PDB file of C-alpha atoms in Angstrom:
ATOM      1  CA  HIS A  62      52.428 124.301 109.693  1.00 41.00           C
ATOM      2  CA  LEU A  63      53.412 127.806 108.642  1.00 45.00           C
ATOM      3  CA  ALA A  64      49.891 129.168 108.413  1.00 42.00           C
ATOM      4  CA  GLY A  65      47.823 130.827 111.105  1.00 39.00           C
ATOM      5  CA  SER A  66      46.621 134.232 112.124  1.00 38.00           C
ATOM      6  CA  SER A  67      48.724 136.454 114.360  1.00 37.00           C
ATOM      7  CA  GLU A  68      45.467 137.147 116.218  1.00 40.00           C
ATOM      8  CA  GLU A  69      45.157 133.560 117.443  1.00 40.00           C
ATOM      9  CA  VAL A  70      44.981 133.079 121.181  1.00 40.00           C
ATOM     10  CA  ALA A  71      47.986 131.234 122.612  1.00 40.00           C
ATOM     11  CA  PRO A  72      47.248 127.610 123.453  1.00 42.00           C
ATOM     12  CA  PRO A  73      47.323 126.665 127.137  1.00 41.00           C
ATOM     13  CA  VAL A  74      50.930 126.066 128.120  1.00 41.00           C
ATOM     14  CA  GLN A  75      51.730 122.868 129.908  1.00 41.00           C
ATOM     15  CA  GLN A  76      55.051 121.977 131.417  1.00 39.00           C
ATOM     16  CA  CYS A  77      57.324 120.340 128.859  1.00 40.00           C
ATOM     17  CA  PHE A  78      58.328 116.929 130.067  1.00 39.00           C
ATOM     18  CA  MET A  79      60.785 114.160 129.463  1.00 40.00           C
ATOM     19  CA  VAL A  80      60.181 110.684 130.853  1.00 38.00           C
ATOM     20  CA  PRO A  81      63.146 109.715 133.059  1.00 36.00           C
ATOM     21  CA  LYS A  82      65.460 107.460 131.102  1.00 35.00           C
ATOM     22  CA  LYS A  83      65.149 104.547 133.538  1.00 35.00           C
ATOM     23  CA  GLU A  84      61.356 104.449 132.940  1.00 37.00           C
ATOM     24  CA  ILE A  85      61.545 104.451 129.145  1.00 37.00           C
ATOM     25  CA  ASN A  86      60.912 101.344 127.138  1.00 44.00           C
ATOM     26  CA  VAL A  87      62.983 102.190 124.064  1.00 45.00           C
ATOM     27  CA  VAL A  88      60.963 100.245 121.493  1.00 47.00           C
ATOM     28  CA  SER A  89      57.496 101.273 122.621  1.00 59.00           C
ATOM     29  CA  ASP A  90      58.373 104.905 123.298  1.00 79.00           C
ATOM     30  CA  MET A  91      60.149 105.355 119.973  1.00 85.00           C
ATOM     31  CA  ALA A  92      57.008 103.955 118.318  1.00 87.00           C
ATOM     32  CA  LYS A  93      54.918 106.407 120.368  1.00 90.00           C
ATOM     33  CA  TRP A  94      57.179 109.278 119.243  1.00 92.00           C
ATOM     34  CA  LYS A  95      56.843 108.363 115.562  1.00 93.00           C
ATOM     35  CA  ARG A  96      53.025 108.262 115.878  1.00 93.00           C
ATOM     36  CA  SER A  97      52.862 111.541 117.803  1.00 93.00           C
ATOM     37  CA  GLN A  98      51.484 114.905 116.760  1.00 94.00           C
ATOM     38  CA  ALA A  99      54.934 116.335 117.590  1.00 94.00           C
ATOM     39  CA  TYR A 100      56.673 114.085 115.039  1.00 95.00           C
ATOM     40  CA  ALA A 101      54.076 114.832 112.350  1.00 96.00           C
ATOM     41  CA  ASP A 102      54.285 118.588 112.940  1.00 96.00           C
ATOM     42  CA  TYR A 103      58.071 118.594 113.118  1.00 97.00           C
ATOM     43  CA  MET A 104      58.558 116.595 109.898  1.00 97.00           C
ATOM     44  CA  GLY A 105      55.845 118.599 108.163  1.00 96.00           C
ATOM     45  CA  PHE A 106      57.717 121.762 109.098  1.00 97.00           C
ATOM     46  CA  ILE A 107      61.070 120.421 107.837  1.00 98.00           C
ATOM     47  CA  LEU A 108      59.571 119.268 104.523  1.00 98.00           C
ATOM     48  CA  THR A 109      57.611 122.513 104.002  1.00 97.00           C
ATOM     49  CA  LEU A 110      60.832 124.506 104.326  1.00 98.00           C
ATOM     50  CA  ASN A 111      62.610 121.986 102.089  1.00 98.00           C
ATOM     51  CA  GLU A 112      60.167 122.809  99.293  1.00 97.00           C
ATOM     52  CA  GLY A 113      60.235 126.527 100.105  1.00 96.00           C
ATOM     53  CA  VAL A 114      63.983 126.895  99.402  1.00 97.00           C
ATOM     54  CA  ARG A 115      64.120 124.553  96.398  1.00 98.00           C
ATOM     55  CA  GLY A 116      66.306 126.020  93.647  1.00 97.00           C
ATOM     56  CA  LYS A 117      66.859 129.308  95.577  1.00 97.00           C
ATOM     57  CA  LYS A 118      70.178 130.952  96.466  1.00 97.00           C
ATOM     58  CA  LEU A 119      70.988 132.349  99.914  1.00 97.00           C
ATOM     59  CA  THR A 120      71.625 135.683  98.213  1.00 95.00           C
ATOM     60  CA  CYS A 121      68.269 135.888  96.403  1.00 96.00           C
ATOM     61  CA  GLU A 122      65.606 138.434  97.393  1.00 96.00           C
ATOM     62  CA  TYR A 123      62.921 137.409  99.857  1.00 96.00           C
ATOM     63  CA  LYS A 124      60.536 139.026 102.338  1.00 95.00           C
ATOM     64  CA  VAL A 125      61.961 139.803 105.798  1.00 97.00           C
ATOM     65  CA  SER A 126      59.183 140.375 108.323  1.00 97.00           C
ATOM     66  CA  GLU A 127      59.446 142.023 111.734  1.00 97.00           C
ATOM     67  CA  PRO A 128      59.473 138.673 113.662  1.00 97.00           C
ATOM     68  CA  ILE A 129      62.339 137.487 111.412  1.00 98.00           C
ATOM     69  CA  GLU A 130      64.311 140.642 112.250  1.00 98.00           C
ATOM     70  CA  LYS A 131      63.626 140.082 115.949  1.00 98.00           C
ATOM     71  CA  LEU A 132      64.867 136.483 115.743  1.00 98.00           C
ATOM     72  CA  VAL A 133      68.069 137.637 114.060  1.00 98.00           C
ATOM     73  CA  ALA A 134      68.503 140.218 116.847  1.00 98.00           C
ATOM     74  CA  LEU A 135      68.061 137.409 119.405  1.00 98.00           C
ATOM     75  CA  LEU A 136      70.807 135.389 117.721  1.00 98.00           C
ATOM     76  CA  ASN A 137      73.015 138.472 117.532  1.00 98.00           C
ATOM     77  CA  THR A 138      72.648 138.768 121.295  1.00 98.00           C
ATOM     78  CA  LEU A 139      73.827 135.168 121.761  1.00 98.00           C
ATOM     79  CA  ASP A 140      76.776 135.950 119.477  1.00 98.00           C
ATOM     80  CA  ARG A 141      77.691 139.038 121.523  1.00 98.00           C
ATOM     81  CA  TRP A 142      77.618 137.009 124.747  1.00 98.00           C
ATOM     82  CA  ILE A 143      80.287 134.710 123.272  1.00 98.00           C
ATOM     83  CA  ASP A 144      82.565 137.726 122.825  1.00 97.00           C
ATOM     84  CA  GLU A 145      81.827 138.769 126.403  1.00 97.00           C
ATOM     85  CA  THR A 146      82.631 135.265 127.746  1.00 97.00           C
ATOM     86  CA  PRO A 147      86.143 134.312 126.557  1.00 96.00           C
ATOM     87  CA  PRO A 148      87.471 130.760 127.041  1.00 96.00           C
ATOM     88  CA  VAL A 149      89.231 130.045 130.343  1.00 95.00           C
ATOM     89  CA  ASP A 150      92.659 128.461 130.749  1.00 93.00           C
ATOM     90  CA  GLN A 151      92.264 124.790 131.556  1.00 90.00           C
ATOM     91  CA  PRO A 152      94.283 121.588 131.158  1.00 87.00           C
ATOM     92  CA  SER A 153      91.855 119.807 128.806  1.00 86.00           C
ATOM     93  CA  ARG A 154      91.813 120.938 125.183  1.00 84.00           C
ATOM     94  CA  PHE A 155      88.113 120.296 124.536  1.00 88.00           C
ATOM     95  CA  GLY A 156      85.016 121.366 126.436  1.00 91.00           C
ATOM     96  CA  ASN A 157      86.031 124.785 127.725  1.00 94.00           C
ATOM     97  CA  LYS A 158      84.186 125.481 130.988  1.00 96.00           C
ATOM     98  CA  ALA A 159      83.478 129.103 129.991  1.00 96.00           C
ATOM     99  CA  PHE A 160      80.608 127.644 127.955  1.00 97.00           C
ATOM    100  CA  ARG A 161      78.789 126.969 131.234  1.00 97.00           C
ATOM    101  CA  THR A 162      79.015 130.663 132.115  1.00 97.00           C
ATOM    102  CA  TRP A 163      77.673 131.560 128.668  1.00 98.00           C
ATOM    103  CA  TYR A 164      74.873 129.002 128.960  1.00 98.00           C
ATOM    104  CA  ALA A 165      73.889 130.184 132.448  1.00 98.00           C
ATOM    105  CA  LYS A 166      73.191 133.607 130.972  1.00 98.00           C
ATOM    106  CA  LEU A 167      70.949 132.101 128.290  1.00 98.00           C
ATOM    107  CA  ASP A 168      69.193 129.941 130.883  1.00 97.00           C
ATOM    108  CA  GLN A 169      68.406 133.067 132.889  1.00 97.00           C
ATOM    109  CA  GLU A 170      67.442 135.295 129.948  1.00 97.00           C
ATOM    110  CA  ALA A 171      65.730 132.856 127.541  1.00 97.00           C
ATOM    111  CA  GLU A 172      62.120 133.739 128.401  1.00 97.00           C
ATOM    112  CA  LYS A 173      62.899 137.438 128.161  1.00 97.00           C
ATOM    113  CA  LEU A 174      64.544 136.933 124.758  1.00 98.00           C
ATOM    114  CA  VAL A 175      61.553 134.958 123.473  1.00 98.00           C
ATOM    115  CA  SER A 176      59.086 137.502 124.880  1.00 97.00           C
ATOM    116  CA  ALA A 177      60.782 140.173 122.763  1.00 97.00           C
ATOM    117  CA  VAL A 178      59.995 138.141 119.618  1.00 97.00           C
ATOM    118  CA  ILE A 179      56.347 137.234 120.200  1.00 96.00           C
ATOM    119  CA  PRO A 180      53.375 139.658 120.479  1.00 95.00           C
ATOM    120  CA  LYS A 181      52.020 140.514 123.928  1.00 94.00           C
ATOM    121  CA  HIS A 182      48.760 138.635 123.384  1.00 94.00           C
ATOM    122  CA  LEU A 183      50.818 135.432 122.965  1.00 94.00           C
ATOM    123  CA  ALA A 184      53.019 136.082 125.998  1.00 94.00           C
ATOM    124  CA  ASP A 185      51.750 132.984 127.848  1.00 94.00           C
ATOM    125  CA  ALA A 186      53.496 130.812 125.260  1.00 95.00           C
ATOM    126  CA  ALA A 187      56.948 132.270 126.014  1.00 96.00           C
ATOM    127  CA  PRO A 188      57.960 129.841 128.826  1.00 95.00           C
ATOM    128  CA  GLU A 189      57.233 126.773 126.675  1.00 96.00           C
ATOM    129  CA  VAL A 190      58.844 128.164 123.508  1.00 97.00           C
ATOM    130  CA  ALA A 191      61.908 129.258 125.514  1.00 97.00           C
ATOM    131  CA  VAL A 192      62.560 125.640 126.538  1.00 96.00           C
ATOM    132  CA  TYR A 193      63.390 124.767 122.902  1.00 96.00           C
ATOM    133  CA  LEU A 194      65.700 127.777 122.581  1.00 97.00           C
ATOM    134  CA  LYS A 195      67.664 126.680 125.675  1.00 97.00           C
ATOM    135  CA  GLU A 196      67.883 123.123 124.360  1.00 95.00           C
ATOM    136  CA  SER A 197      69.175 124.282 120.952  1.00 97.00           C
ATOM    137  CA  VAL A 198      72.691 125.447 121.896  1.00 97.00           C
ATOM    138  CA  GLY A 199      74.233 122.332 123.419  1.00 94.00           C
ATOM    139  CA  ASN A 200      74.516 120.653 126.814  1.00 94.00           C
ATOM    140  CA  SER A 201      76.153 122.675 129.584  1.00 94.00           C
ATOM    141  CA  THR A 202      77.143 119.632 131.652  1.00 93.00           C
ATOM    142  CA  ARG A 203      78.859 117.680 128.871  1.00 94.00           C
ATOM    143  CA  ILE A 204      79.773 120.821 126.868  1.00 94.00           C
ATOM    144  CA  ASP A 205      78.724 119.102 123.666  1.00 93.00           C
ATOM    145  CA  TYR A 206      76.461 119.837 120.701  1.00 93.00           C
ATOM    146  CA  GLY A 207      74.816 117.669 118.076  1.00 90.00           C
ATOM    147  CA  THR A 208      71.837 117.026 115.834  1.00 91.00           C
ATOM    148  CA  GLY A 209      69.466 116.716 118.790  1.00 91.00           C
ATOM    149  CA  HIS A 210      70.250 120.314 119.755  1.00 94.00           C
ATOM    150  CA  GLU A 211      69.848 121.377 116.132  1.00 95.00           C
ATOM    151  CA  ALA A 212      66.424 119.676 116.143  1.00 95.00           C
ATOM    152  CA  ALA A 213      65.476 121.712 119.232  1.00 96.00           C
ATOM    153  CA  PHE A 214      66.102 124.927 117.306  1.00 97.00           C
ATOM    154  CA  ALA A 215      63.962 123.687 114.418  1.00 98.00           C
ATOM    155  CA  ALA A 216      61.285 122.816 117.003  1.00 97.00           C
ATOM    156  CA  PHE A 217      61.643 126.358 118.420  1.00 98.00           C
ATOM    157  CA  LEU A 218      60.913 127.804 114.968  1.00 98.00           C
ATOM    158  CA  CYS A 219      58.100 125.297 114.417  1.00 97.00           C
ATOM    159  CA  CYS A 220      56.440 126.439 117.666  1.00 97.00           C
ATOM    160  CA  LEU A 221      56.665 130.069 116.531  1.00 97.00           C
ATOM    161  CA  CYS A 222      54.850 129.021 113.353  1.00 97.00           C
ATOM    162  CA  LYS A 223      52.191 127.125 115.273  1.00 96.00           C
ATOM    163  CA  ILE A 224      51.275 130.145 117.398  1.00 96.00           C
ATOM    164  CA  GLY A 225      51.214 132.397 114.324  1.00 96.00           C
ATOM    165  CA  VAL A 226      54.349 134.499 114.930  1.00 97.00           C
ATOM    166  CA  LEU A 227      55.947 133.207 111.719  1.00 97.00           C
ATOM    167  CA  ARG A 228      53.774 132.975 108.616  1.00 95.00           C
ATOM    168  CA  VAL A 229      53.679 131.057 105.346  1.00 93.00           C
ATOM    169  CA  ASP A 230      55.467 133.870 103.470  1.00 94.00           C
ATOM    170  CA  ASP A 231      58.365 133.719 105.962  1.00 97.00           C
ATOM    171  CA  GLN A 232      59.548 130.319 104.668  1.00 96.00           C
ATOM    172  CA  MET A 233      62.655 131.455 102.832  1.00 97.00           C
ATOM    173  CA  ALA A 234      63.628 133.936 105.552  1.00 98.00           C
ATOM    174  CA  ILE A 235      63.294 131.218 108.214  1.00 98.00           C
ATOM    175  CA  VAL A 236      65.979 129.151 106.472  1.00 98.00           C
ATOM    176  CA  PHE A 237      68.148 131.795 104.802  1.00 98.00           C
ATOM    177  CA  LYS A 238      68.031 134.515 107.443  1.00 98.00           C
ATOM    178  CA  VAL A 239      67.295 132.888 110.806  1.00 98.00           C
ATOM    179  CA  PHE A 240      68.569 129.305 110.523  1.00 98.00           C
ATOM    180  CA  ASN A 241      71.666 130.419 108.632  1.00 97.00           C
ATOM    181  CA  ARG A 242      72.440 132.947 111.406  1.00 98.00           C
ATOM    182  CA  TYR A 243      71.865 130.200 113.980  1.00 98.00           C
ATOM    183  CA  LEU A 244      74.454 128.065 112.168  1.00 97.00           C
ATOM    184  CA  GLU A 245      76.969 130.911 112.302  1.00 97.00           C
ATOM    185  CA  VAL A 246      76.473 131.319 116.046  1.00 97.00           C
ATOM    186  CA  MET A 247      76.715 127.556 116.655  1.00 96.00           C
ATOM    187  CA  ARG A 248      79.950 127.351 114.661  1.00 94.00           C
ATOM    188  CA  LYS A 249      81.353 130.190 116.729  1.00 96.00           C
ATOM    189  CA  LEU A 250      80.327 128.366 119.918  1.00 96.00           C
ATOM    190  CA  GLN A 251      81.940 125.155 118.700  1.00 94.00           C
ATOM    191  CA  LYS A 252      85.202 126.873 117.803  1.00 94.00           C
ATOM    192  CA  THR A 253      85.357 129.162 120.857  1.00 95.00           C
ATOM    193  CA  TYR A 254      84.602 126.561 123.515  1.00 96.00           C
ATOM    194  CA  ARG A 255      85.882 123.502 121.607  1.00 93.00           C
ATOM    195  CA  MET A 256      82.601 121.661 122.116  1.00 93.00           C
ATOM    196  CA  GLU A 257      82.482 117.894 121.746  1.00 91.00           C
ATOM    197  CA  PRO A 258      80.183 116.361 119.095  1.00 88.00           C
ATOM    198  CA  ALA A 259      77.122 114.896 120.849  1.00 81.00           C
ATOM    199  CA  GLY A 260      76.467 111.311 119.800  1.00 67.00           C
ATOM    200  CA  SER A 261      78.913 111.537 116.896  1.00 59.00           C
ATOM    201  CA  GLN A 262      79.264 108.478 114.698  1.00 57.00           C
ATOM    202  CA  GLY A 263      82.705 109.626 113.645  1.00 51.00           C
ATOM    203  CA  VAL A 264      83.633 108.843 110.066  1.00 48.00           C
ATOM    204  CA  TRP A 265      80.327 106.974 109.597  1.00 52.00           C
ATOM    205  CA  GLY A 266      78.195 110.015 110.362  1.00 65.00           C
ATOM    206  CA  LEU A 267      77.239 112.734 107.903  1.00 81.00           C
ATOM    207  CA  ASP A 268      78.652 115.535 110.050  1.00 82.00           C
ATOM    208  CA  ASP A 269      79.762 115.949 113.666  1.00 81.00           C
ATOM    209  CA  PHE A 270      77.297 118.730 114.466  1.00 88.00           C
ATOM    210  CA  GLN A 271      74.619 119.452 111.822  1.00 93.00           C
ATOM    211  CA  PHE A 272      72.186 117.723 109.480  1.00 94.00           C
ATOM    212  CA  LEU A 273      69.374 120.079 108.436  1.00 96.00           C
ATOM    213  CA  PRO A 274      71.553 122.470 106.372  1.00 96.00           C
ATOM    214  CA  PHE A 275      72.569 119.508 104.209  1.00 96.00           C
ATOM    215  CA  ILE A 276      68.892 118.704 103.555  1.00 97.00           C
ATOM    216  CA  TRP A 277      67.821 122.279 102.826  1.00 98.00           C
ATOM    217  CA  GLY A 278      71.149 123.019 101.122  1.00 97.00           C
ATOM    218  CA  SER A 279      70.725 120.112  98.702  1.00 97.00           C
ATOM    219  CA  SER A 280      67.201 121.347  97.930  1.00 98.00           C
ATOM    220  CA  GLN A 281      68.676 124.749  97.017  1.00 98.00           C
ATOM    221  CA  LEU A 282      70.864 123.028  94.420  1.00 97.00           C
ATOM    222  CA  ILE A 283      68.130 120.979  92.712  1.00 97.00           C
ATOM    223  CA  ASP A 284      68.118 121.682  88.937  1.00 95.00           C
ATOM    224  CA  HIS A 285      71.204 123.900  89.162  1.00 96.00           C
ATOM    225  CA  PRO A 286      72.464 124.427  85.582  1.00 95.00           C
ATOM    226  CA  SER A 287      76.113 123.609  86.322  1.00 95.00           C
ATOM    227  CA  LEU A 288      76.740 122.443  89.887  1.00 95.00           C
ATOM    228  CA  GLU A 289      76.360 118.695  90.362  1.00 96.00           C
ATOM    229  CA  PRO A 290      76.881 116.606  93.518  1.00 95.00           C
ATOM    230  CA  ARG A 291      80.362 115.575  92.312  1.00 94.00           C
ATOM    231  CA  HIS A 292      81.457 119.224  92.418  1.00 94.00           C
ATOM    232  CA  PHE A 293      81.121 119.812  96.176  1.00 93.00           C
ATOM    233  CA  VAL A 294      84.372 117.984  96.880  1.00 91.00           C
ATOM    234  CA  ASP A 295      86.184 120.473  94.613  1.00 91.00           C
ATOM    235  CA  GLU A 296      87.789 123.153  96.810  1.00 92.00           C
ATOM    236  CA  LYS A 297      87.646 125.776  94.067  1.00 95.00           C
ATOM    237  CA  VAL A 298      83.901 125.234  93.488  1.00 95.00           C
ATOM    238  CA  VAL A 299      83.206 125.467  97.230  1.00 95.00           C
ATOM    239  CA  ASN A 300      85.199 128.690  97.618  1.00 95.00           C
ATOM    240  CA  GLU A 301      83.422 130.324  94.688  1.00 96.00           C
ATOM    241  CA  ASN A 302      79.858 129.311  95.604  1.00 96.00           C
ATOM    242  CA  HIS A 303      79.584 128.833  99.382  1.00 96.00           C
ATOM    243  CA  LYS A 304      77.908 132.222  99.950  1.00 96.00           C
ATOM    244  CA  ASP A 305      75.008 131.162  97.734  1.00 97.00           C
ATOM    245  CA  PHE A 306      74.438 127.627  98.987  1.00 97.00           C
ATOM    246  CA  MET A 307      74.092 126.322 102.542  1.00 96.00           C
ATOM    247  CA  PHE A 308      75.362 122.861 101.594  1.00 95.00           C
ATOM    248  CA  LEU A 309      78.656 124.281 100.339  1.00 96.00           C
ATOM    249  CA  GLU A 310      78.979 126.502 103.424  1.00 95.00           C
ATOM    250  CA  CYS A 311      78.827 123.322 105.514  1.00 93.00           C
ATOM    251  CA  ILE A 312      81.524 121.702 103.371  1.00 93.00           C
ATOM    252  CA  LEU A 313      83.729 124.772 103.776  1.00 94.00           C
ATOM    253  CA  PHE A 314      83.378 124.630 107.582  1.00 92.00           C
ATOM    254  CA  ILE A 315      84.268 120.923 107.629  1.00 90.00           C
ATOM    255  CA  THR A 316      87.415 121.502 105.562  1.00 90.00           C
ATOM    256  CA  GLU A 317      88.429 124.349 107.887  1.00 89.00           C
ATOM    257  CA  MET A 318      87.982 122.197 111.003  1.00 86.00           C
ATOM    258  CA  LYS A 319      89.402 118.883 109.766  1.00 85.00           C
ATOM    259  CA  THR A 320      92.679 117.852 108.193  1.00 82.00           C
ATOM    260  CA  GLY A 321      93.564 115.044 105.815  1.00 85.00           C
ATOM    261  CA  PRO A 322      91.827 113.676 102.709  1.00 87.00           C
ATOM    262  CA  PHE A 323      88.100 114.510 102.509  1.00 87.00           C
ATOM    263  CA  ALA A 324      87.247 110.886 101.683  1.00 82.00           C
ATOM    264  CA  GLU A 325      88.764 109.787 105.008  1.00 85.00           C
ATOM    265  CA  HIS A 326      87.399 112.357 107.482  1.00 84.00           C
ATOM    266  CA  SER A 327      83.949 112.698 105.808  1.00 85.00           C
ATOM    267  CA  ASN A 328      83.343 109.372 104.140  1.00 87.00           C
ATOM    268  CA  GLN A 329      79.537 109.604 104.057  1.00 89.00           C
ATOM    269  CA  LEU A 330      79.647 112.973 102.297  1.00 90.00           C
ATOM    270  CA  TRP A 331      82.269 111.628  99.905  1.00 91.00           C
ATOM    271  CA  ASN A 332      79.884 108.792  99.014  1.00 91.00           C
ATOM    272  CA  ILE A 333      77.048 111.292  98.460  1.00 92.00           C
ATOM    273  CA  SER A 334      79.178 113.113  95.892  1.00 92.00           C
ATOM    274  CA  ALA A 335      78.736 110.075  93.626  1.00 92.00           C
ATOM    275  CA  VAL A 336      74.922 110.416  93.554  1.00 95.00           C
ATOM    276  CA  PRO A 337      73.833 111.567  90.067  1.00 95.00           C
ATOM    277  CA  SER A 338      71.437 114.394  90.979  1.00 97.00           C
ATOM    278  CA  TRP A 339      70.679 116.830  93.779  1.00 97.00           C
ATOM    279  CA  SER A 340      67.084 115.642  93.821  1.00 97.00           C
ATOM    280  CA  LYS A 341      68.226 112.122  94.722  1.00 97.00           C
ATOM    281  CA  VAL A 342      70.672 113.541  97.283  1.00 97.00           C
ATOM    282  CA  ASN A 343      67.829 115.505  98.885  1.00 97.00           C
ATOM    283  CA  GLN A 344      65.489 112.502  99.015  1.00 97.00           C
ATOM    284  CA  GLY A 345      68.242 110.286 100.424  1.00 95.00           C
ATOM    285  CA  LEU A 346      69.181 112.804 103.113  1.00 95.00           C
ATOM    286  CA  ILE A 347      65.551 113.086 104.277  1.00 96.00           C
ATOM    287  CA  ARG A 348      65.399 109.294 104.658  1.00 95.00           C
ATOM    288  CA  MET A 349      68.767 109.312 106.414  1.00 93.00           C
ATOM    289  CA  TYR A 350      67.664 112.107 108.775  1.00 93.00           C
ATOM    290  CA  LYS A 351      64.615 110.115 109.862  1.00 94.00           C
ATOM    291  CA  ALA A 352      66.637 106.919 110.340  1.00 91.00           C
ATOM    292  CA  GLU A 353      69.845 108.296 111.864  1.00 88.00           C
ATOM    293  CA  CYS A 354      68.503 111.231 113.900  1.00 90.00           C
ATOM    294  CA  LEU A 355      64.767 111.206 114.546  1.00 91.00           C
ATOM    295  CA  GLU A 356      64.533 107.443 115.039  1.00 89.00           C
ATOM    296  CA  LYS A 357      67.663 107.030 117.172  1.00 86.00           C
ATOM    297  CA  PHE A 358      66.924 106.902 120.888  1.00 84.00           C
ATOM    298  CA  PRO A 359      70.195 108.566 122.066  1.00 82.00           C
ATOM    299  CA  VAL A 360      69.306 111.599 119.934  1.00 82.00           C
ATOM    300  CA  ILE A 361      65.579 111.890 120.586  1.00 83.00           C
ATOM    301  CA  GLN A 362      65.530 110.910 124.306  1.00 83.00           C
ATOM    302  CA  HIS A 363      66.089 114.578 125.198  1.00 85.00           C
ATOM    303  CA  PHE A 364      63.300 115.986 123.029  1.00 90.00           C
ATOM    304  CA  LYS A 365      60.732 117.960 125.048  1.00 91.00           C
ATOM    305  CA  PHE A 366      56.978 117.708 124.579  1.00 92.00           C
ATOM    306  CA  GLY A 367      54.316 120.198 125.614  1.00 91.00           C
ATOM    307  CA  SER A 368      51.070 121.781 124.425  1.00 93.00           C
ATOM    308  CA  LEU A 369      52.639 122.998 121.164  1.00 95.00           C
ATOM    309  CA  LEU A 370      54.437 119.748 120.246  1.00 94.00           C
ATOM    310  CA  PRO A 371      52.411 117.089 122.056  1.00 92.00           C
ATOM    311  CA  ILE A 372      53.333 113.425 122.470  1.00 91.00           C
ATOM    312  CA  GLN A 373      49.676 112.425 121.906  1.00 92.00           C
ATOM    313  CA  PRO A 374      48.992 110.381 118.727  1.00 93.00           C
ATOM    314  CA  VAL A 375      48.536 112.371 115.528  1.00 89.00           C
ATOM    315  CA  THR A 376      44.943 113.390 114.883  1.00 78.00           C
ATOM    316  CA  SER A 377      45.190 114.503 111.243  1.00 63.00           C
TER     317      SER A 377
END
């Protein structure tokens, strides 16, 4: 999923679609999704990156290609727009309406931003790839954000791999440079506009907003000589190591945003701290991601399909 020549011709772009909710048969369409080429490509992409960052620190050395630099510049632009769009005064504490102004700018500029990342001979793919970028930052009507939006960003990166913009030797940079910067921007969005968690399961969910950094972050920690799963609930350990490990960065953000005992506000994570090894944590989180995110209709009903991530049954 990360291979391919940059000289490949862009596939024909078809309009991404979503079946109207009233026409969806939940059982049959979820089965269709799990058998689709899109599901196979998406999970293959997630698992490839999971192996690519295994045992590696965020601060280690890795190749940073020109497309990676351009993606970081794109995310820096989104960050700057937040500064240029301050929250408005409103009676309700959550869901600041200034987010809609910020989102409208992205909606207008998304294709242009994507076109700056991909080569000219792949320009026809920009409209389809841009759809996933717009879906990845939250919903402008509800002013919420959740794992479905996070999945859209992973799909955005997956599409860039499928058309050959990102290559097999970009694996570590995709997670450590691009996805990590995406997380920073999303956290800033969440804090600035007080976004609601989309489809949150509350105390029974892993996290209000993210899932993938826990998967890839646990892979980073596999075979670590001293850090074990029981250590991530130790504030001192988190403060000393969060810059090296994505998992601990997520824990730090949770403790900054929530008050009270960790075991009460993040019960699922507290339970994970009792697992004996990071390898088992990683395997368990992958299973949980499939069951609680990719196979839950409220999350996946908004996923878009097109020529790059087709709904047709998997062929290989």
